[in-house]
Coordinates of C-alpha atoms and ligand atoms in Angstrom, one line a residue:
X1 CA 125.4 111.1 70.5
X2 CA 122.9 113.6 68.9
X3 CA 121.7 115.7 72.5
X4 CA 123.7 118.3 73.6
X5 CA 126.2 117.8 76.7
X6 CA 124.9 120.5 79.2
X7 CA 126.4 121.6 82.9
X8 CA 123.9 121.2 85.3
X9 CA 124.0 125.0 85.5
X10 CA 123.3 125.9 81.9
X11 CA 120.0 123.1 82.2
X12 CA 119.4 125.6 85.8
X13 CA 119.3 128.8 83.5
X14 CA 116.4 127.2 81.3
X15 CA 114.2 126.6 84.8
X16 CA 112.0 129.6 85.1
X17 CA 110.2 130.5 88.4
X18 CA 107.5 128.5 88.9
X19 CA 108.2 125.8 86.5
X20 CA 107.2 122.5 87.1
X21 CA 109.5 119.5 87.5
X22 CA 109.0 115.6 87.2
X23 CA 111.7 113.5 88.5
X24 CA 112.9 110.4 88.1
X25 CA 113.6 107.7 90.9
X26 CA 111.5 106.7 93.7
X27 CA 113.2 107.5 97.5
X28 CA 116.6 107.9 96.9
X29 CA 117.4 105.6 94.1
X30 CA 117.4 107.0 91.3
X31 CA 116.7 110.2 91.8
X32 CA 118.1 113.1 90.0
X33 CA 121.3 114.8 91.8
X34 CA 123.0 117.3 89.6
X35 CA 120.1 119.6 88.3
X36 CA 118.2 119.7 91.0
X37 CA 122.2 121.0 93.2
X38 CA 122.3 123.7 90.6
X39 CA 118.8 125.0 90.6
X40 CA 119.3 125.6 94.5
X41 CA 122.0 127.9 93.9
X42 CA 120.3 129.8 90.7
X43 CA 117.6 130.4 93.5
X44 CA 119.9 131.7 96.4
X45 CA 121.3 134.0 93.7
X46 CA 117.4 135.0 92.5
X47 CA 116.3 135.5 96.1
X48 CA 119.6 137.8 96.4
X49 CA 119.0 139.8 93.8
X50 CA 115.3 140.5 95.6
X51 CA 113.7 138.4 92.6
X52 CA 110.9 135.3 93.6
X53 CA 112.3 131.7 92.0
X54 CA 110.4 128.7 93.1
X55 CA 109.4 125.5 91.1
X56 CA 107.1 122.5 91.8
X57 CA 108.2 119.2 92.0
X58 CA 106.6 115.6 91.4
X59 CA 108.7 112.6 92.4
X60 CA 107.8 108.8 93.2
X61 CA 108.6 109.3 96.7
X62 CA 111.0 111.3 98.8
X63 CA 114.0 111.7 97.2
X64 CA 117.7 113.2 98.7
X65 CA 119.7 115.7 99.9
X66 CA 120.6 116.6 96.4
X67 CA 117.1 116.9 95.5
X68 CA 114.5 118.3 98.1
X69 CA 117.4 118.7 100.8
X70 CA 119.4 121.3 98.3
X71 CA 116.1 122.8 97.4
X72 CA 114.5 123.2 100.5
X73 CA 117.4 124.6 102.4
X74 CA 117.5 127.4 98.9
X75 CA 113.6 127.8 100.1
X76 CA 113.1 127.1 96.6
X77 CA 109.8 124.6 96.3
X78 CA 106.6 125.6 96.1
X79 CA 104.1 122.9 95.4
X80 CA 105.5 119.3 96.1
X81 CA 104.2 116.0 95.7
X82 CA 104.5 112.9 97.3
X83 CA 106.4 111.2 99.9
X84 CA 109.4 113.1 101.2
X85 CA 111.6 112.6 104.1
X86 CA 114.6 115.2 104.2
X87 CA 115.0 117.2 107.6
X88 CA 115.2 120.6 105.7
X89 CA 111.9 119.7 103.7
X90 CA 110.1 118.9 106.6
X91 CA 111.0 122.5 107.8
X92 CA 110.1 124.5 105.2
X93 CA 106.5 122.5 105.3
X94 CA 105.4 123.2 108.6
X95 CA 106.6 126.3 108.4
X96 CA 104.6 126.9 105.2
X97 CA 107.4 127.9 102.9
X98 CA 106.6 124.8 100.5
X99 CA 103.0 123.8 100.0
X100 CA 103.6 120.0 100.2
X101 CA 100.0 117.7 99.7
X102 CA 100.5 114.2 100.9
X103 CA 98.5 111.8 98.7
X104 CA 98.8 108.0 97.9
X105 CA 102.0 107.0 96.2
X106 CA 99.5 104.9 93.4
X107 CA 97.3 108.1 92.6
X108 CA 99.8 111.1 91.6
X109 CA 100.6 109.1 88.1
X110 CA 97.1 109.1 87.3
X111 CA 95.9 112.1 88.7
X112 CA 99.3 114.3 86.5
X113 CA 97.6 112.2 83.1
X114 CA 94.1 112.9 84.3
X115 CA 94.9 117.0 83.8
X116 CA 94.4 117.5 87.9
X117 CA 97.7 119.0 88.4
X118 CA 98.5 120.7 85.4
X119 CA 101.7 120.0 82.6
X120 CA 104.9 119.6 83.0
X121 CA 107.8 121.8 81.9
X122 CA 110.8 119.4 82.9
X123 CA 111.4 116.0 83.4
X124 CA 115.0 115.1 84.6
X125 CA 115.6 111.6 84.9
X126 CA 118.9 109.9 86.3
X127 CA 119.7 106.9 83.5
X128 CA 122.2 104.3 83.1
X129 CA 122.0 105.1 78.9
X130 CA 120.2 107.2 76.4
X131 CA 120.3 106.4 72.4
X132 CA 118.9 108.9 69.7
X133 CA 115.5 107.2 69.5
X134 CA 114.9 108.0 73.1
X135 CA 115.1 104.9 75.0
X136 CA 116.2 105.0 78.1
X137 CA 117.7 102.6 80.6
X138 CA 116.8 103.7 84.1
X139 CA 118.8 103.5 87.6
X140 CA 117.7 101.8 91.0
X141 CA 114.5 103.5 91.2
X142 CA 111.4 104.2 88.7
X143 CA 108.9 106.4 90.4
X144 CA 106.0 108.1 88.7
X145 CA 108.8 109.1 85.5
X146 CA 106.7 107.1 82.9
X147 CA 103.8 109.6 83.0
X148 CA 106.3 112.6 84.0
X149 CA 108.3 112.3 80.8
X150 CA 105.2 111.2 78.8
X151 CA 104.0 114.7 79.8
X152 CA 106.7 116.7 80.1
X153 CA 107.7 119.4 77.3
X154 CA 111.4 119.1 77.9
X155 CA 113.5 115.9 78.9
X156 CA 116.8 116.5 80.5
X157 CA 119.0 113.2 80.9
X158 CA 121.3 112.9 84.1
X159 CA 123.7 110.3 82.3
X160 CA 125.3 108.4 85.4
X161 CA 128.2 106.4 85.2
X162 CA 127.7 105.1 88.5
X163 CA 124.8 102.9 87.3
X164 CA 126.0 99.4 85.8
X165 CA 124.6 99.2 82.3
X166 CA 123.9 95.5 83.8
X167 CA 121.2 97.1 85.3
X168 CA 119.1 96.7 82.2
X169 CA 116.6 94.1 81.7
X170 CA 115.5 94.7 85.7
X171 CA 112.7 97.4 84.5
X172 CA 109.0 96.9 83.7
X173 CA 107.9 100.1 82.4
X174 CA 103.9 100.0 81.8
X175 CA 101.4 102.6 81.6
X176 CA 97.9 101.6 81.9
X177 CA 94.9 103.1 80.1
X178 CA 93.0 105.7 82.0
X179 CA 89.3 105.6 82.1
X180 CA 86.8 104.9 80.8
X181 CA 89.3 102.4 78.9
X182 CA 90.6 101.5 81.5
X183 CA 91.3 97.1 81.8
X184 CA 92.6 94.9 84.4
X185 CA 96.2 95.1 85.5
X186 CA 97.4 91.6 83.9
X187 CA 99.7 90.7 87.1
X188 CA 98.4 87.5 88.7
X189 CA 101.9 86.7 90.5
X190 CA 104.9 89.2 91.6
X191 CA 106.9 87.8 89.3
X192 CA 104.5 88.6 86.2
X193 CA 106.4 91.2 83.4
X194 CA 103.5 93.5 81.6
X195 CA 106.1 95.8 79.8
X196 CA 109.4 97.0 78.5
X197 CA 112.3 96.8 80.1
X198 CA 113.1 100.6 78.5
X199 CA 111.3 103.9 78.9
X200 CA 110.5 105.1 75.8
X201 CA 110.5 109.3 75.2
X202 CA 110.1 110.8 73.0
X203 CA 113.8 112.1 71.5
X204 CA 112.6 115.8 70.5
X205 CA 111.9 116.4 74.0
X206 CA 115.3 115.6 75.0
X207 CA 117.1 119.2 75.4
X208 CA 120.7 117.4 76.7
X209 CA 122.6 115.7 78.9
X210 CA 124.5 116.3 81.8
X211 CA 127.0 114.1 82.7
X212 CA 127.0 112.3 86.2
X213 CA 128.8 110.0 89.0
X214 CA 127.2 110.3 92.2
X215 CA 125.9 107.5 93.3
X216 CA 122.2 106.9 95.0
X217 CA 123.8 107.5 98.6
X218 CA 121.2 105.7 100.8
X219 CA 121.4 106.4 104.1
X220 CA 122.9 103.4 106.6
X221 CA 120.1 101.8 108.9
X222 CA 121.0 102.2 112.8
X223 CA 121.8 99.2 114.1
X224 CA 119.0 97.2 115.1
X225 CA 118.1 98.6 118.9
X226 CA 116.4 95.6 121.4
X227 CA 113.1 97.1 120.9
X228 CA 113.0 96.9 117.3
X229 CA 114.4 93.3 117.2
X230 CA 111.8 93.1 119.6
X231 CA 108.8 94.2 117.1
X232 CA 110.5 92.2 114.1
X233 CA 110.1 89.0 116.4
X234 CA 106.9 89.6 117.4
X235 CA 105.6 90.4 113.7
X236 CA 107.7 86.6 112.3
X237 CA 106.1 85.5 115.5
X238 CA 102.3 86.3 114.3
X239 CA 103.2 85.5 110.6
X240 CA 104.2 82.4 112.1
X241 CA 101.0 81.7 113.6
X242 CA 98.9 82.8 111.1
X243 CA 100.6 80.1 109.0
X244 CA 100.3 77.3 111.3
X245 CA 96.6 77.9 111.7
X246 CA 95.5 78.6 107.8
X247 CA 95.1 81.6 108.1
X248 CA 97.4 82.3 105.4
X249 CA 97.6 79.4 102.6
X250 CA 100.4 76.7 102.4
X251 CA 102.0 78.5 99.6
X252 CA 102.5 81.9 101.7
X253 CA 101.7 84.8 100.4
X254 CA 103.4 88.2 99.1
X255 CA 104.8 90.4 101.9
X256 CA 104.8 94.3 101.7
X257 CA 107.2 96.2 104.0
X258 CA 107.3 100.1 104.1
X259 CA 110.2 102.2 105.2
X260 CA 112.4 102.9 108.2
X261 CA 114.5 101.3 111.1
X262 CA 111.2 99.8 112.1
X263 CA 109.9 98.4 109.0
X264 CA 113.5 97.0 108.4
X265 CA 113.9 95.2 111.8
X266 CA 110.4 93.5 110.6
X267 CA 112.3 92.1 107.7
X268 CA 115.4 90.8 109.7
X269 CA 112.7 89.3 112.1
X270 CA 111.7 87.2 109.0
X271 CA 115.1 85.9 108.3
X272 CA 115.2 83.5 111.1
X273 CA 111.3 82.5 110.6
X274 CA 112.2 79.4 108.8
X275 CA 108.9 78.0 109.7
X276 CA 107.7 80.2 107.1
X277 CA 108.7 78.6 103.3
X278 CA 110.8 81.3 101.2
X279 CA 108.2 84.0 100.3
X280 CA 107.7 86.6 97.4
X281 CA 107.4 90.5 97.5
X282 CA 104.9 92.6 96.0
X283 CA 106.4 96.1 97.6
X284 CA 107.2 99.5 96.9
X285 CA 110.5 99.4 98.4
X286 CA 113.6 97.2 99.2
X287 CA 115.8 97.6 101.8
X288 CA 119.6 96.3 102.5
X289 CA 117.4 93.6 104.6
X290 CA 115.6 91.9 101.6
X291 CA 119.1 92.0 99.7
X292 CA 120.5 89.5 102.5
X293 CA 117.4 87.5 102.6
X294 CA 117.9 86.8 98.9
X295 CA 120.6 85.6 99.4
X296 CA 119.7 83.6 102.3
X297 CA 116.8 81.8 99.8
X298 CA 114.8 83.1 102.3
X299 CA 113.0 85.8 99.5
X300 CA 112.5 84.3 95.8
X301 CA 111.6 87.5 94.0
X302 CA 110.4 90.9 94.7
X303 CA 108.5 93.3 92.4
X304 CA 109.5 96.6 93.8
X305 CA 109.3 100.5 92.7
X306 CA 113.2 100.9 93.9
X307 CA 116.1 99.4 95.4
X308 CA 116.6 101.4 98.3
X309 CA 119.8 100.3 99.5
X310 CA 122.8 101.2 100.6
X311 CA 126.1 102.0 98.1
X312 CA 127.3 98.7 99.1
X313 CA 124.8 96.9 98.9
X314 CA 124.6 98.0 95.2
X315 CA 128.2 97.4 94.5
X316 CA 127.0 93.5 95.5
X317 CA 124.3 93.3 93.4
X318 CA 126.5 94.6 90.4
X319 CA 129.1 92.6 91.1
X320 CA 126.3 89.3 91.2
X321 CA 124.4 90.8 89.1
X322 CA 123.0 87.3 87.6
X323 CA 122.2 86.0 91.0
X324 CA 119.6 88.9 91.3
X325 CA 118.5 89.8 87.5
X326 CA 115.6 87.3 88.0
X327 CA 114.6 87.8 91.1
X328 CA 113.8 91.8 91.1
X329 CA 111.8 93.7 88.8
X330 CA 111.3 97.4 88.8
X331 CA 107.9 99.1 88.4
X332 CA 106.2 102.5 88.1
X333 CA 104.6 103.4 91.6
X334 CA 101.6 103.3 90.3
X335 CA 101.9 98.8 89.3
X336 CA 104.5 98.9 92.5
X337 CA 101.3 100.4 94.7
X338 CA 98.3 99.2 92.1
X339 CA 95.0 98.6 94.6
X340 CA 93.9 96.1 92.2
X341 CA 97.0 94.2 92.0
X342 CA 97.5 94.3 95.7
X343 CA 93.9 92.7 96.4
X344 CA 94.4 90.2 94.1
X345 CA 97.7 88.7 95.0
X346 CA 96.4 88.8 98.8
X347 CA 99.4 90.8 99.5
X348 CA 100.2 90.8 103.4
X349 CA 100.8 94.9 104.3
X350 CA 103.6 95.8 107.1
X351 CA 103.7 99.4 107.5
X352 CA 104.7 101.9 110.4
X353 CA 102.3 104.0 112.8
X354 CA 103.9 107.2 114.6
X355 CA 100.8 106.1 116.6
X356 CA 97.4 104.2 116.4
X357 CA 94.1 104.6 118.7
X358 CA 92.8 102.4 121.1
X359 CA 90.0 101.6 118.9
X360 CA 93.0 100.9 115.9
X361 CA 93.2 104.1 113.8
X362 CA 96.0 105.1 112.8
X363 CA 98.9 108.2 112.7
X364 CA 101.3 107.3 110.0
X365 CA 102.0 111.2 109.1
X366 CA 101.6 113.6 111.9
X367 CA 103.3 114.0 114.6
X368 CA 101.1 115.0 117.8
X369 CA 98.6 115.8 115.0
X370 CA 100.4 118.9 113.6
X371 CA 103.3 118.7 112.0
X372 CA 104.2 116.9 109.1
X373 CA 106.9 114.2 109.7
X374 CA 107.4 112.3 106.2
X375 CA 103.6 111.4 104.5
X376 CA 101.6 108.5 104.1
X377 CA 103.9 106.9 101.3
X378 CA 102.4 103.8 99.6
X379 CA 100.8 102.5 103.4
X380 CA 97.5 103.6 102.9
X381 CA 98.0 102.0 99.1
X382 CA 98.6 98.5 100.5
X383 CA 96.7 99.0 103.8
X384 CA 93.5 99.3 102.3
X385 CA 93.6 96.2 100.1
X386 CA 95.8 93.9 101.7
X387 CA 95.0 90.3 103.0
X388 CA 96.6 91.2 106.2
X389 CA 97.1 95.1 107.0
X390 CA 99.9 95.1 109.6
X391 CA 100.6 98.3 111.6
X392 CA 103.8 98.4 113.8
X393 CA 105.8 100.7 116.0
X394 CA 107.6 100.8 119.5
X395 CA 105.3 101.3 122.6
X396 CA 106.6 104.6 123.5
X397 CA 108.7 107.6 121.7
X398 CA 110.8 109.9 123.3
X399 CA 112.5 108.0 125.9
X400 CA 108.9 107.2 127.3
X401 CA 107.7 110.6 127.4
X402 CA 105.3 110.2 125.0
X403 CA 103.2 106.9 124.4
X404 CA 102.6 105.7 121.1
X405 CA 99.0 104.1 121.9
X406 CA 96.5 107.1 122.8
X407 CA 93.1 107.1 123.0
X408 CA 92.3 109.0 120.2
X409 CA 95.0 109.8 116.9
X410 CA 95.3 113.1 116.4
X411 CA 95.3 112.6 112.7
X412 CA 93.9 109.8 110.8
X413 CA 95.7 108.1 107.9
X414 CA 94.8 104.6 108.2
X415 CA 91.0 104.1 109.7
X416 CA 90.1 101.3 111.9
X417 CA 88.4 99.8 108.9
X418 CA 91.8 100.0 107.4
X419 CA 93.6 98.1 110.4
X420 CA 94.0 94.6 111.1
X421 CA 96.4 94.1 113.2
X422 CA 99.0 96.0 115.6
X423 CA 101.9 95.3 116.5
X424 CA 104.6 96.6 119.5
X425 CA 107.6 95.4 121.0
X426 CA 104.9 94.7 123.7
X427 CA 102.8 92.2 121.4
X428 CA 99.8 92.1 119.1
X429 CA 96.8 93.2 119.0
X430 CA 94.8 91.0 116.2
X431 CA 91.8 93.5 115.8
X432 CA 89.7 91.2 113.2
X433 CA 86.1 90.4 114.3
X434 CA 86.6 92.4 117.1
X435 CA 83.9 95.1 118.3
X436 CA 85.8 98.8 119.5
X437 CA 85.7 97.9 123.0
X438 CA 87.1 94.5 122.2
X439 CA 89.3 96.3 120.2
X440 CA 90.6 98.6 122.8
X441 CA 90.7 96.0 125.5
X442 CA 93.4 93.6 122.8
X443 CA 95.5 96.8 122.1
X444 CA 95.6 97.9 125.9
X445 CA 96.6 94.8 127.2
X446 CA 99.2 93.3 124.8
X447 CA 100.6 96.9 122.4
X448 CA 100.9 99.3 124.8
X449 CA 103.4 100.0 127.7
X450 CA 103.0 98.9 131.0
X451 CA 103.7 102.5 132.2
X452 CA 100.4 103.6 130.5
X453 CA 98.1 100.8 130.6
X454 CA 96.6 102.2 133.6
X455 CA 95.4 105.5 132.4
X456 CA 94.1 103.8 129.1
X457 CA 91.7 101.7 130.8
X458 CA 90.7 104.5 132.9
X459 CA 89.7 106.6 129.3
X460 CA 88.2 103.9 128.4
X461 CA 85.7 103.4 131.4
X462 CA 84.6 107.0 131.2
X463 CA 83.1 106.8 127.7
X464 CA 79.8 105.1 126.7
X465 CA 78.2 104.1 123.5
X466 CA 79.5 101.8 121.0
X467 CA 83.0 103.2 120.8
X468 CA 83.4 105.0 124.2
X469 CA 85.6 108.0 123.3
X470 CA 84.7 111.1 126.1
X471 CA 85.2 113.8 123.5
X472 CA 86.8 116.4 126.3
X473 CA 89.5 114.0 127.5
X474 CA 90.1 112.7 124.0
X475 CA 93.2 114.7 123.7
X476 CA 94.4 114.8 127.1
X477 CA 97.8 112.7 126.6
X478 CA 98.5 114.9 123.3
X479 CA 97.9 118.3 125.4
X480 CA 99.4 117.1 128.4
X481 CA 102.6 116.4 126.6
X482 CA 102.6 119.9 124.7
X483 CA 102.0 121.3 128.3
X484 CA 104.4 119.4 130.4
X485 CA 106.5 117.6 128.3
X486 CA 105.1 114.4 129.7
X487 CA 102.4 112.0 129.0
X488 CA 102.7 110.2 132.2
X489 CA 101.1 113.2 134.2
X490 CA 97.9 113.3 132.5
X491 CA 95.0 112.7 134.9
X492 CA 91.5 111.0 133.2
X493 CA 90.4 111.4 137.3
X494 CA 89.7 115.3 136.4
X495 CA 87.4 114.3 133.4
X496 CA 85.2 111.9 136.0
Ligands
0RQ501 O1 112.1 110.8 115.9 O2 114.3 110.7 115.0 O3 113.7 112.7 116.3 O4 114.0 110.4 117.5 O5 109.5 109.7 114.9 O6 110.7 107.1 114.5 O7 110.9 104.9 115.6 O8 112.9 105.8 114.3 O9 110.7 104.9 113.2 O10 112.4 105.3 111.2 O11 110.6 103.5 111.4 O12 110.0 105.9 111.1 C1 106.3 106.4 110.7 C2 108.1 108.1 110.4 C3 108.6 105.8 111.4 C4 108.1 106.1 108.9 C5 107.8 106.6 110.3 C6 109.5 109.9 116.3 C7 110.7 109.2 116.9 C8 111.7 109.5 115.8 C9 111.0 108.1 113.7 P1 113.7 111.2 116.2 P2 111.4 105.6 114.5 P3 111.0 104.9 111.7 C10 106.5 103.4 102.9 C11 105.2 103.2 103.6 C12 105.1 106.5 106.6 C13 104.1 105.6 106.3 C14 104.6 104.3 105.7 C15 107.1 106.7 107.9 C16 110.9 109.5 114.5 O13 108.0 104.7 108.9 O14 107.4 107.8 107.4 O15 104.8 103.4 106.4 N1 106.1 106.0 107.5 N2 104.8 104.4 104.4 O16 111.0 109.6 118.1 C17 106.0 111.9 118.3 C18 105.0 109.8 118.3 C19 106.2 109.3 117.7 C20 107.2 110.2 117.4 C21 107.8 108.1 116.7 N3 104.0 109.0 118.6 N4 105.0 111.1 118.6 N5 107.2 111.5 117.7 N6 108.2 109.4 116.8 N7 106.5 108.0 117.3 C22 106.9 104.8 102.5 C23 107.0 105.0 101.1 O17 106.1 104.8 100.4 C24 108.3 105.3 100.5

């Protein structure tokens, strides 16, 4: 092999302060783990020795505890971009240590290529194999690395053995043109290959290799709670319907699902929804669930940005590696999330609110409106442009404390114009062709909890014009809760 073997520590002595890093993977998979371990602890020894060392760091999504978990905890990330979803990350950004912007998992590729962001100093990218021309086999996950290492100034190669070489021949690497050359997206089915199954650098870049085993580690789901089988029911339930009457053709249509206990309970729902024909996937991500329902015939094929599954369940793909090599293909985030491709297939979008409006907005990011809980992901990609945009979370949070339908979001991710449909353990609200009042009335009555209904109609009868919002009381759930720890004990009455 012509690149130098490197320890992760001597590649962590070439990483100035305030260098910029692109890695690989998207979530978890296939992510970089070694590097990023050993950068962490060159900047607990810089910020010992009284000297500043932070870098910034693109990814396709969030990553691990390798990654932004080791980095964050060594308060060692300054800009960060997008997706993340590490506990010691999501401290260091609402506590302003890392200056984290949130934007569509589609957009960073082309916004990096489009000069927005500046260069890029390092690209580290997790690979199953790396020959002297520079072509690459990647892991479980491809992210935004085309356009990192395409940019990048130095390549650094994370070789990992835990990756079966099998894996190749799962990848689509494509990068489109960027205006004003810009042509269509040539995917007219999920299944549709545009480009190589090998990412392509080029070799002078590539500085070494550091040898690795450490495998994607993707956390377990908890078992499936009664209010989450609950939400996946009612979500097969409506596809169900939606079916029977036409509203979505005889041939079904591409599902999207987004991350999280909830999102995965929506995908067991689906299991048992054999009234539906096997269906297709046109998402960003793949959970253990869509592993099983390949297996169950109950998926055909899913174009995906990552596998995001467990260790086991990647040790059964390996080992039936045939079973699945035509029936998953791997994609940059920005095919995985592409608005046009999305539209055209009539993809049907399944994401998760933190909470939505009465008059369907909706909270994906924030929680009570301040402080940063993971980021919008790809939901606002596939919300936008879906056939059906599906929103979906429990009732209530917190043991009931705090109730998931309010009458006003404290911070908008997905519009009402955005919104279709949502979705509790309660029931559905089907929001299309409905005015705001009709709007409020369906999400009232059949999403919220019982325990709040009452106080939602009342905020709802104080207001007047077309959508009756009573600016003062607006907030009044949010602020009661931050006051006494309860939504149950605000009082509309006082606003009268
Ligand atoms: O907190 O863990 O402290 O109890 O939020 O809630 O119900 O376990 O839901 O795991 O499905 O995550 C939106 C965060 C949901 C996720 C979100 C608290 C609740 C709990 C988690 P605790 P659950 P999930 C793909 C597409 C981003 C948008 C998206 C997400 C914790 O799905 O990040 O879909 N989505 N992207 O107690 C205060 C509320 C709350 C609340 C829940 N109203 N107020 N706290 N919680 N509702 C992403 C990619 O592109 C990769």
């Amino acid at each position: 092999m012509a690149f130098p073997v490197l320890t992760p520590q001597e590649v962590a002595e070439l990483i100035k302060d305030q260098d910029t890093l692109g890695l690989s993977g998207f979530t978890a998979s296939g992510t970089p783990k070694l590097v990023t371990e050993a950068l962490a602890a060159k900047a607990e020894r810089e910020h010992a020795a009284g000297r500043p060392f932070k870098v910034n760091v693109y990814t396709g999504a969030s990553t691990q505890e390798h990654a932004d978990g080791a980095l964050a905890r060594a308060n060692a990330l300054d800009r960060r971009s997008p997706y993340q979803n590490t506990p010691d990350l999501r401290k260091r950004i609402n506590s302003h240590d890392a200056h984290y912007f949130d934007m569509h998992i589609s957009e960073l590729a082309q916004t990096l290529r489009y000069g927005e962001l500046g260069g890029i100093d390092f690209a580290i990218i997790d690979a199953a194999s790396v020959d002297d021309k520079g072509n690459i086999v990647l892991g479980s996950g491809v992210g935004n690395i085309p356009t990192l290492a395409r940019m990048a100034k130095k390549i650094v190669i994370e070789l990992n053995s835990s990756i079966s070489p099998e894996i190749e021949g799962f990848h689509d690497i494509y990068i489109p043109l960027d205006p004003p050359y810009r042509r269509e997206i040539p995917i007219y089915k999920p299944s549709d290959r545009i480009g190589d199954t090998i990412l392509r650098v080029d070799p002078s870049k590539i500085i070494g290799i550091v040898k690795s085993d450490v495998t994607d580690g993707v956390k377990k789901f908890s078992e499936l709670d009664d209010i989450s089988k609950r939400i996946g029911a009612n979500v097969a339930g409506f596809l169900i319907s939606q079916y029977r009457s036409g509203g979505i053709p005889k041939e079904f249509l591409p599902l999207q699902s987004g991350v999280g206990n909830v999102a995965n309970a929506v995908l067991f729902g689906l299991a048992d929804a054999t009234e539906i024909p096997p269906f297709e996937m046109y998402t960003e991500v793949i959970q253990d669930a869509v592993i099983h329902l390949m297996e169950r015939e109950r998926c055909k094929f899913a174009s995906t940005c990552a596998m995001t599954i467990t260790d086991d369940a990647m040790r059964h793909v390996y080992d039936n590696i045939e079973f699945f090599r035509n029936k998953v293909l791997l994609r940059p985030s920005e095919i995985s999330n592409n608005p046009e491709v999305i539209r055209r297939l009539g993809v049907i979008a399944m994401n998760t609110a933190l909470e939505a409006d009465i008059f369907g907005n909706v909270n994906s990011t924030h929680v009570l409106g301040t402080k940063m809980m993971n980021g919008i992901g790809g939901s606002g990609d596939f919300a936008r442009n879906a056939y059906i945009s599906i929103f979906s979370c429990p009732s209530v949070a917190k043991g009931g404390l705090i109730s998931a339908i309010v009458p006003m979001v404290a911070h908008v991710d997905h519009s009402e114009h955005s919104v279709d449909v949502i979705i509790t353990e309660q029931g559905v609200a089907d929001l299309r062709g409905k005015d705001p009042v009709q709007r409020a009335e369906a999400i009232i009555e059949n999403c919220a909890h019982p325990d709040y209904r009452p106080m939602l109609r009342e905020y709802l009868r104080l207001g007047m014009g077309q959508t009756p919002h009573t600016l003062r009381a607006a907030f009044a759930m949010h602020e009661t809760f931050n006051a006494q720890g309860d939504m149950h004990l605000t009082d509309f009455g006082k606003y009268l």
